């Protein structure tokens, strides 16, 4: 009986009496286990690959302290950034750590299949039985979120003598997670008319025939939506036509796949709308060796995201270089590879990212892997900006109030959303929070029928990260103790969005056309363009922006978004078939400032963060 019990413990991966001491690797147990359907023990012979991530030399706490010093305007080390060579020399895990971890893995029956060139991780492969022994876990089969996966029933453990070298373990849980772009049109999309060049030019008192009356909305005759703001209007409103243009600064953009027509589309759009043609080499694409998992990721949708990101950055910073990095797919592992390439090449000082996933979906190992890249980037002076999401508090989309990741990470700048009324002269009429409820025109054309919450800027309090020190004293206590999202807010409302140009597939052919688009996918590249101008003014890289931003809280460099907008919303008219009038026209009201449970307020709020940066912000960071 005793022998049987000992054998059972070995099968389960549990430590036996007298075994060498072990340490738990935190956050390696899947958070979704309680909601999953267990299918029993995993096949012991099944082969699986894992990555054992190595802690930085000197420890993670030491690296984070060094990042904080470089990002703190009050520190003597402020903006004293490192080259990649200097970073690796100082922080890469030692040869001793690699050797110790590799030796342990081999001793437990695993094959060491590789060591990442900068000692980020050691990869290994082995059977489920060997993995259970090596990591002290029970590996089961589960069904969750439409996937059948292998995963540990609890957190992994490692021998105490290598525990200080290990930061996390990925691959025990085989769940695959995708990142989603936050804004893209359907193929063959155009905006119907009427629409206006500048905000409020055309009253929606009648339909497009200018004869048939439209009902008032809550006693108010609303304007028709704009056709889409262009670079000259956005630069005038946000930058006050600054002489800065981002020259000398390289902005990276990451998305999945790569549009085959981006160079032609971006140049056509820029020439048509006063942004200036791209100089030779100003726009480049960096592609992986091959793409994968296209059926899971919708490459065409990502082409639209890339188009928006590129044209928005160029609109705000016409002199900046844009270096587009294409991920091989929309899956986490490929995006990690892409971001790693950005920091290793070190050619860009800013990275705009308009993709995310629900925070609840991210695993502990993935967060550690992403943050490893963000920390290296911060030490090299690279600032990461992420859109905060387009589903408000995420309750309607996920059943839980939560924020998105990576925008909730303390080492990135989260960009939330506003609804911007910019007139034809390039002046703000008003700004308010982006949050939309939709109303459709009734069948008899005499009233507006509520359809509920449609979309809005993502925000809230992180469940993964405590509030970082830079938010102390700025974010009110009522917002909770987690990392508060977002940090700033810029135009994101599709009703007040940007006009972009893209080659699309229409019913009568494939060709270039233009349409209005929004989302925090717009806000992030808009702000990244402004940061490029600030970097040009400061004469160098800015790195992690957040400590500087929060040190500026309450100053005139941010426009505090508060109060009730004068217009409750706009009337939008769309082609029923998305292309032309043959299918008829569809009318709706899209409201302003109704972002699920999120509300704008004086000071920091969970829709617009510190507020909307204005032209004063461009010169608020001096050179060193």
Short mmCIF file of N, CA and C in Angstrom, two decimals, residues 453-594:
data_model
loop_
_atom_site.label_atom_id
_atom_site.label_comp_id
_atom_site.label_asym_id
_atom_site.label_seq_id
_atom_site.Cartn_x
_atom_site.Cartn_y
_atom_site.Cartn_z
N UNK A 453 -25.77 50.42 -25.41
CA UNK A 453 -24.37 50.78 -25.50
C UNK A 453 -23.73 50.15 -26.73
N UNK A 454 -22.96 50.94 -27.47
CA UNK A 454 -22.32 50.48 -28.70
C UNK A 454 -20.82 50.30 -28.52
N UNK A 455 -20.15 51.37 -28.08
CA UNK A 455 -18.71 51.30 -27.85
C UNK A 455 -18.26 52.54 -27.09
N UNK A 456 -17.03 52.49 -26.59
CA UNK A 456 -16.47 53.62 -25.85
C UNK A 456 -15.06 53.31 -25.39
N UNK A 457 -14.38 54.34 -24.92
CA UNK A 457 -12.99 54.20 -24.51
C UNK A 457 -12.85 53.24 -23.34
N UNK A 458 -11.86 52.35 -23.42
CA UNK A 458 -11.59 51.41 -22.33
C UNK A 458 -10.95 52.10 -21.15
N UNK A 459 -11.28 51.63 -19.96
CA UNK A 459 -10.68 52.20 -18.76
C UNK A 459 -11.13 51.46 -17.52
N UNK A 460 -10.52 51.79 -16.40
CA UNK A 460 -10.88 51.17 -15.13
C UNK A 460 -9.65 50.89 -14.30
N UNK A 461 -9.76 49.92 -13.41
CA UNK A 461 -8.69 49.57 -12.49
C UNK A 461 -8.20 48.15 -12.77
N UNK A 462 -6.90 47.99 -12.88
CA UNK A 462 -6.31 46.69 -13.19
C UNK A 462 -6.50 45.70 -12.05
N UNK A 463 -6.74 44.43 -12.43
CA UNK A 463 -6.77 43.35 -11.45
C UNK A 463 -5.41 42.66 -11.36
N UNK A 464 -4.48 43.01 -12.24
CA UNK A 464 -3.16 42.37 -12.26
C UNK A 464 -2.08 43.20 -11.57
N UNK A 465 -2.20 44.52 -11.62
CA UNK A 465 -1.12 45.39 -11.16
C UNK A 465 -1.61 46.36 -10.10
N UNK A 466 -0.81 46.51 -9.05
CA UNK A 466 -1.08 47.54 -8.06
C UNK A 466 -0.83 48.91 -8.67
N UNK A 467 -1.40 49.92 -8.03
CA UNK A 467 -1.22 51.28 -8.54
C UNK A 467 0.26 51.66 -8.48
N UNK A 468 0.85 52.06 -9.60
CA UNK A 468 2.26 52.48 -9.59
C UNK A 468 2.43 53.80 -8.86
N UNK A 469 3.62 54.01 -8.35
CA UNK A 469 3.89 55.19 -7.53
C UNK A 469 3.60 56.48 -8.28
N UNK A 470 3.83 56.48 -9.61
CA UNK A 470 3.63 57.73 -10.35
C UNK A 470 2.17 58.18 -10.37
N UNK A 471 1.22 57.27 -10.08
CA UNK A 471 -0.19 57.66 -10.04
C UNK A 471 -0.65 58.10 -8.66
N UNK A 472 0.19 57.88 -7.64
CA UNK A 472 -0.18 58.28 -6.28
C UNK A 472 -0.38 59.79 -6.19
N UNK A 473 -1.44 60.19 -5.52
CA UNK A 473 -1.73 61.60 -5.35
C UNK A 473 -2.38 62.27 -6.54
N UNK A 474 -2.52 61.51 -7.63
CA UNK A 474 -3.16 62.05 -8.84
C UNK A 474 -4.48 61.34 -9.12
N UNK A 475 -4.45 60.02 -9.09
CA UNK A 475 -5.67 59.24 -9.32
C UNK A 475 -6.44 59.16 -8.00
N UNK A 476 -7.67 59.65 -7.96
CA UNK A 476 -8.44 59.63 -6.71
C UNK A 476 -8.65 58.21 -6.18
N UNK A 477 -8.71 58.09 -4.87
CA UNK A 477 -8.84 56.78 -4.21
C UNK A 477 -10.11 56.05 -4.62
N UNK A 478 -11.13 56.77 -5.04
CA UNK A 478 -12.40 56.12 -5.41
C UNK A 478 -12.25 55.18 -6.60
N UNK A 479 -11.15 55.32 -7.35
CA UNK A 479 -10.96 54.46 -8.51
C UNK A 479 -10.27 53.14 -8.16
N UNK A 480 -10.03 52.89 -6.89
CA UNK A 480 -9.45 51.62 -6.49
C UNK A 480 -7.95 51.67 -6.33
N UNK A 481 -7.37 50.53 -5.98
CA UNK A 481 -5.95 50.45 -5.67
C UNK A 481 -5.11 49.87 -6.80
N UNK A 482 -5.73 49.51 -7.92
CA UNK A 482 -5.00 48.94 -9.04
C UNK A 482 -4.44 50.00 -9.96
N UNK A 483 -3.59 49.57 -10.88
CA UNK A 483 -3.09 50.46 -11.92
C UNK A 483 -4.30 51.03 -12.66
N UNK A 484 -4.39 52.35 -12.69
CA UNK A 484 -5.56 53.01 -13.26
C UNK A 484 -5.34 53.28 -14.75
N UNK A 485 -6.36 53.02 -15.55
CA UNK A 485 -6.32 53.14 -17.01
C UNK A 485 -7.46 54.06 -17.45
N UNK A 486 -7.21 54.99 -18.42
CA UNK A 486 -5.99 55.22 -19.20
C UNK A 486 -5.13 56.32 -18.58
N UNK A 487 -4.09 56.73 -19.33
CA UNK A 487 -3.22 57.81 -18.87
C UNK A 487 -3.58 59.14 -19.52
N UNK A 488 -3.95 59.13 -20.79
CA UNK A 488 -4.37 60.32 -21.52
C UNK A 488 -5.51 59.94 -22.45
N UNK A 489 -6.14 60.91 -23.08
CA UNK A 489 -7.21 60.63 -24.03
C UNK A 489 -7.14 61.56 -25.23
N UNK A 490 -7.34 61.00 -26.42
CA UNK A 490 -7.41 61.77 -27.66
C UNK A 490 -8.58 61.26 -28.49
N UNK A 491 -8.83 61.93 -29.60
CA UNK A 491 -10.00 61.60 -30.41
C UNK A 491 -10.04 60.12 -30.77
N UNK A 492 -11.17 59.48 -30.44
CA UNK A 492 -11.34 58.05 -30.71
C UNK A 492 -12.72 57.71 -31.23
N UNK A 493 -13.64 58.63 -31.15
CA UNK A 493 -15.02 58.36 -31.52
C UNK A 493 -15.15 58.21 -33.04
N UNK A 494 -15.66 57.07 -33.52
CA UNK A 494 -15.86 56.95 -34.97
C UNK A 494 -16.76 58.03 -35.55
N UNK A 495 -17.63 58.59 -34.74
CA UNK A 495 -18.50 59.67 -35.21
C UNK A 495 -17.71 60.94 -35.46
N UNK A 496 -16.63 61.17 -34.72
CA UNK A 496 -15.78 62.34 -34.92
C UNK A 496 -14.38 61.88 -35.34
N UNK A 497 -14.31 60.80 -36.11
CA UNK A 497 -13.04 60.15 -36.39
C UNK A 497 -12.26 60.78 -37.52
N UNK A 498 -11.21 60.08 -37.91
CA UNK A 498 -10.30 60.54 -38.95
C UNK A 498 -10.65 59.89 -40.28
N UNK A 499 -10.50 60.65 -41.34
CA UNK A 499 -10.65 60.12 -42.69
C UNK A 499 -9.35 59.43 -43.07
N UNK A 500 -9.43 58.18 -43.52
CA UNK A 500 -8.23 57.50 -44.00
C UNK A 500 -8.49 56.92 -45.39
N UNK A 501 -7.41 56.60 -46.09
CA UNK A 501 -7.53 56.06 -47.45
C UNK A 501 -6.87 54.71 -47.56
N UNK A 502 -7.55 53.78 -48.23
CA UNK A 502 -7.07 52.40 -48.30
C UNK A 502 -7.58 51.72 -49.57
N UNK A 503 -6.78 50.86 -50.15
CA UNK A 503 -7.24 50.00 -51.24
C UNK A 503 -8.14 48.93 -50.66
N UNK A 504 -9.38 48.85 -51.17
CA UNK A 504 -10.37 47.91 -50.66
C UNK A 504 -11.00 47.12 -51.81
N UNK A 505 -11.71 46.09 -51.42
CA UNK A 505 -12.42 45.26 -52.39
C UNK A 505 -13.89 45.64 -52.41
N UNK A 506 -14.32 46.26 -53.48
CA UNK A 506 -15.71 46.66 -53.66
C UNK A 506 -16.39 45.70 -54.64
N UNK A 507 -17.69 45.82 -54.75
CA UNK A 507 -18.43 44.93 -55.65
C UNK A 507 -18.05 45.14 -57.12
N UNK A 508 -17.50 46.32 -57.43
CA UNK A 508 -17.13 46.60 -58.82
C UNK A 508 -15.63 46.63 -59.04
N UNK A 509 -14.86 46.15 -58.07
CA UNK A 509 -13.42 46.10 -58.29
C UNK A 509 -12.62 46.38 -57.03
N UNK A 510 -11.31 46.35 -57.18
CA UNK A 510 -10.38 46.62 -56.08
C UNK A 510 -9.68 47.93 -56.37
N UNK A 511 -9.83 48.91 -55.50
CA UNK A 511 -9.22 50.22 -55.73
C UNK A 511 -9.23 51.04 -54.45
N UNK A 512 -8.55 52.16 -54.52
CA UNK A 512 -8.40 53.08 -53.37
C UNK A 512 -9.68 53.88 -53.16
N UNK A 513 -10.07 54.01 -51.88
CA UNK A 513 -11.13 54.93 -51.51
C UNK A 513 -10.93 55.31 -50.05
N UNK A 514 -11.80 56.17 -49.54
CA UNK A 514 -11.59 56.74 -48.21
C UNK A 514 -12.82 56.58 -47.33
N UNK A 515 -12.59 56.53 -46.05
CA UNK A 515 -13.69 56.37 -45.09
C UNK A 515 -13.25 56.91 -43.74
N UNK A 516 -14.23 57.23 -42.91
CA UNK A 516 -13.99 57.74 -41.55
C UNK A 516 -13.88 56.56 -40.59
N UNK A 517 -12.97 56.66 -39.63
CA UNK A 517 -12.77 55.58 -38.67
C UNK A 517 -12.32 56.17 -37.34
N UNK A 518 -12.54 55.42 -36.27
CA UNK A 518 -12.14 55.87 -34.95
C UNK A 518 -11.65 54.73 -34.10
N UNK A 519 -11.97 54.78 -32.81
CA UNK A 519 -11.48 53.81 -31.85
C UNK A 519 -10.22 54.32 -31.17
N UNK A 520 -9.89 53.73 -30.02
CA UNK A 520 -8.61 54.10 -29.42
C UNK A 520 -7.45 53.66 -30.31
N UNK A 521 -7.75 52.85 -31.32
CA UNK A 521 -6.77 52.58 -32.38
C UNK A 521 -6.38 53.84 -33.12
N UNK A 522 -7.23 54.84 -33.13
CA UNK A 522 -6.90 56.15 -33.67
C UNK A 522 -6.17 56.99 -32.63
N UNK A 523 -6.65 56.95 -31.39
CA UNK A 523 -6.07 57.78 -30.35
C UNK A 523 -4.60 57.48 -30.12
N UNK A 524 -4.23 56.19 -30.13
CA UNK A 524 -2.84 55.83 -29.86
C UNK A 524 -1.87 56.39 -30.90
N UNK A 525 -2.09 56.18 -32.20
CA UNK A 525 -1.14 56.77 -33.15
C UNK A 525 -1.21 58.30 -33.20
N UNK A 526 -2.38 58.89 -32.94
CA UNK A 526 -2.43 60.36 -32.86
C UNK A 526 -1.50 60.86 -31.78
N UNK A 527 -1.58 60.23 -30.60
CA UNK A 527 -0.74 60.69 -29.49
C UNK A 527 0.72 60.35 -29.75
N UNK A 528 0.99 59.20 -30.36
CA UNK A 528 2.37 58.86 -30.67
C UNK A 528 2.99 59.91 -31.59
N UNK A 529 2.21 60.42 -32.54
CA UNK A 529 2.70 61.50 -33.39
C UNK A 529 3.04 62.73 -32.58
N UNK A 530 2.20 63.07 -31.60
CA UNK A 530 2.49 64.22 -30.74
C UNK A 530 3.75 63.98 -29.91
N UNK A 531 3.93 62.76 -29.43
CA UNK A 531 5.12 62.44 -28.64
C UNK A 531 6.38 62.57 -29.51
N UNK A 532 6.26 62.24 -30.79
CA UNK A 532 7.40 62.41 -31.70
C UNK A 532 7.81 63.88 -31.77
N UNK A 533 6.83 64.78 -31.78
CA UNK A 533 7.15 66.21 -31.77
C UNK A 533 7.80 66.62 -30.46
N UNK A 534 7.30 66.10 -29.35
CA UNK A 534 7.89 66.41 -28.05
C UNK A 534 9.31 65.88 -27.96
N UNK A 535 9.56 64.70 -28.53
CA UNK A 535 10.90 64.14 -28.54
C UNK A 535 11.84 64.98 -29.39
N UNK A 536 11.35 65.46 -30.51
CA UNK A 536 12.15 66.35 -31.36
C UNK A 536 12.53 67.60 -30.58
N UNK A 537 11.57 68.19 -29.86
CA UNK A 537 11.85 69.38 -29.07
C UNK A 537 12.86 69.10 -27.97
N UNK A 538 12.73 67.94 -27.32
CA UNK A 538 13.61 67.61 -26.20
C UNK A 538 15.00 67.18 -26.66
N UNK A 539 15.15 66.91 -27.94
CA UNK A 539 16.45 66.57 -28.47
C UNK A 539 16.90 65.15 -28.21
N UNK A 540 15.96 64.26 -27.96
CA UNK A 540 16.34 62.88 -27.72
C UNK A 540 15.17 62.05 -27.24
N UNK A 541 15.48 60.82 -26.90
CA UNK A 541 14.44 59.88 -26.48
C UNK A 541 13.82 60.28 -25.15
N UNK A 542 12.56 59.86 -24.98
CA UNK A 542 11.83 60.17 -23.76
C UNK A 542 11.60 58.93 -22.89
N UNK A 543 11.65 57.74 -23.48
CA UNK A 543 11.49 56.52 -22.71
C UNK A 543 10.09 56.36 -22.14
N UNK A 544 10.00 55.73 -20.96
CA UNK A 544 8.71 55.55 -20.30
C UNK A 544 8.14 56.91 -19.93
N UNK A 545 7.02 57.26 -20.53
CA UNK A 545 6.46 58.60 -20.37
C UNK A 545 5.73 58.83 -19.06
N UNK A 546 5.18 57.78 -18.47
CA UNK A 546 4.18 57.97 -17.42
C UNK A 546 4.62 58.80 -16.22
N UNK A 547 5.80 58.58 -15.64
CA UNK A 547 6.18 59.44 -14.51
C UNK A 547 6.21 60.92 -14.88
N UNK A 548 6.67 61.24 -16.09
CA UNK A 548 6.67 62.63 -16.53
C UNK A 548 5.24 63.15 -16.69
N UNK A 549 4.38 62.34 -17.30
CA UNK A 549 2.99 62.77 -17.50
C UNK A 549 2.31 63.07 -16.17
N UNK A 550 2.48 62.19 -15.21
CA UNK A 550 1.78 62.39 -13.94
C UNK A 550 2.39 63.52 -13.12
N UNK A 551 3.66 63.83 -13.37
CA UNK A 551 4.25 65.01 -12.72
C UNK A 551 3.67 66.30 -13.29
N UNK A 552 3.02 66.21 -14.46
CA UNK A 552 2.41 67.38 -15.10
C UNK A 552 0.91 67.49 -14.81
N UNK A 553 0.38 66.60 -13.97
CA UNK A 553 -1.06 66.58 -13.70
C UNK A 553 -1.53 67.94 -13.20
N UNK A 554 -2.67 68.36 -13.73
CA UNK A 554 -3.27 69.62 -13.29
C UNK A 554 -2.67 70.86 -13.92
N UNK A 555 -1.70 70.69 -14.81
CA UNK A 555 -1.10 71.86 -15.45
C UNK A 555 -1.81 72.14 -16.77
N UNK A 556 -1.42 73.22 -17.41
CA UNK A 556 -2.10 73.67 -18.62
C UNK A 556 -1.70 72.87 -19.87
N UNK A 557 -0.81 71.89 -19.70
CA UNK A 557 -0.42 71.10 -20.87
C UNK A 557 -1.47 70.06 -21.21
N UNK A 558 -2.41 69.81 -20.29
CA UNK A 558 -3.53 68.91 -20.55
C UNK A 558 -4.83 69.69 -20.50
N UNK A 559 -5.72 69.38 -21.43
CA UNK A 559 -7.07 69.92 -21.38
C UNK A 559 -7.92 68.96 -20.57
N UNK A 560 -8.41 69.41 -19.44
CA UNK A 560 -9.21 68.55 -18.57
C UNK A 560 -10.58 68.34 -19.22
N UNK A 561 -10.92 67.11 -19.50
CA UNK A 561 -12.18 66.79 -20.17
C UNK A 561 -13.25 66.60 -19.10
N UNK A 562 -14.22 67.46 -19.07
CA UNK A 562 -15.25 67.43 -18.03
C UNK A 562 -16.49 68.13 -18.54
N UNK A 563 -17.58 67.90 -17.87
CA UNK A 563 -18.81 68.61 -18.20
C UNK A 563 -19.63 67.94 -19.29
N UNK A 564 -20.81 68.49 -19.52
CA UNK A 564 -21.76 67.95 -20.49
C UNK A 564 -21.56 68.61 -21.84
N UNK A 565 -21.43 67.86 -22.93
CA UNK A 565 -21.24 68.48 -24.24
C UNK A 565 -22.50 69.21 -24.69
N UNK A 566 -22.36 70.25 -25.49
CA UNK A 566 -23.54 70.98 -25.96
C UNK A 566 -24.45 70.15 -26.86
N UNK A 567 -23.87 69.21 -27.59
CA UNK A 567 -24.66 68.30 -28.42
C UNK A 567 -24.71 66.93 -27.77
N UNK A 568 -25.90 66.34 -27.71
CA UNK A 568 -26.03 65.00 -27.12
C UNK A 568 -25.38 63.94 -27.99
N UNK A 569 -25.21 64.26 -29.28
CA UNK A 569 -24.61 63.31 -30.21
C UNK A 569 -24.72 63.84 -31.62
N UNK A 570 -24.52 62.95 -32.58
CA UNK A 570 -24.65 63.30 -33.99
C UNK A 570 -25.55 62.28 -34.68
N UNK A 571 -26.15 62.72 -35.80
CA UNK A 571 -26.86 61.79 -36.68
C UNK A 571 -25.86 61.26 -37.70
N UNK A 572 -25.90 59.96 -37.88
CA UNK A 572 -25.01 59.32 -38.86
C UNK A 572 -25.88 58.63 -39.90
N UNK A 573 -25.49 58.79 -41.16
CA UNK A 573 -26.18 58.10 -42.25
C UNK A 573 -25.19 57.14 -42.90
N UNK A 574 -25.64 55.91 -43.12
CA UNK A 574 -24.78 54.87 -43.69
C UNK A 574 -25.46 54.23 -44.89
N UNK A 575 -24.63 53.74 -45.82
CA UNK A 575 -25.14 52.90 -46.89
C UNK A 575 -25.50 51.54 -46.30
N UNK A 576 -26.68 51.06 -46.59
CA UNK A 576 -27.10 49.77 -46.06
C UNK A 576 -26.20 48.64 -46.55
N UNK A 577 -25.66 48.77 -47.76
CA UNK A 577 -24.76 47.74 -48.31
C UNK A 577 -23.29 48.11 -48.12
N UNK A 578 -23.03 49.18 -47.39
CA UNK A 578 -21.70 49.71 -47.05
C UNK A 578 -20.99 50.40 -48.21
N UNK A 579 -21.58 50.38 -49.42
CA UNK A 579 -20.88 50.93 -50.58
C UNK A 579 -21.58 52.09 -51.28
N UNK A 580 -22.90 51.98 -51.47
CA UNK A 580 -23.59 52.97 -52.28
C UNK A 580 -25.09 52.99 -51.94
N UNK A 581 -25.83 53.82 -52.64
CA UNK A 581 -27.24 54.02 -52.31
C UNK A 581 -28.16 52.92 -52.83
N UNK A 582 -27.64 51.95 -53.57
CA UNK A 582 -28.50 50.92 -54.15
C UNK A 582 -29.26 50.12 -53.10
N UNK A 583 -28.69 49.98 -51.93
CA UNK A 583 -29.37 49.24 -50.87
C UNK A 583 -30.15 50.14 -49.93
N UNK A 584 -30.13 51.43 -50.21
CA UNK A 584 -30.82 52.38 -49.35
C UNK A 584 -29.89 52.96 -48.29
N UNK A 585 -30.45 53.90 -47.51
CA UNK A 585 -29.71 54.58 -46.46
C UNK A 585 -30.26 54.22 -45.09
N UNK A 586 -29.39 54.18 -44.12
CA UNK A 586 -29.75 53.85 -42.75
C UNK A 586 -29.34 55.02 -41.86
N UNK A 587 -30.25 55.49 -41.03
CA UNK A 587 -30.00 56.64 -40.16
C UNK A 587 -29.94 56.19 -38.70
N UNK A 588 -29.03 56.78 -37.97
CA UNK A 588 -28.94 56.50 -36.54
C UNK A 588 -28.41 57.71 -35.80
N UNK A 589 -28.66 57.75 -34.51
CA UNK A 589 -28.03 58.73 -33.63
C UNK A 589 -26.94 58.02 -32.85
N UNK A 590 -25.77 58.61 -32.81
CA UNK A 590 -24.65 58.12 -31.99
C UNK A 590 -24.37 59.18 -30.92
N UNK A 591 -24.56 58.82 -29.67
CA UNK A 591 -24.46 59.80 -28.60
C UNK A 591 -23.00 60.03 -28.18
N UNK A 592 -22.79 61.08 -27.39
CA UNK A 592 -21.49 61.37 -26.80
C UNK A 592 -21.53 61.11 -25.30
N UNK A 593 -20.36 60.83 -24.74
CA UNK A 593 -20.17 60.84 -23.29
C UNK A 593 -21.07 59.87 -22.54
N UNK A 594 -21.27 58.69 -23.10
CA UNK A 594 -22.04 57.64 -22.42
C UNK A 594 -21.24 56.33 -22.49
#
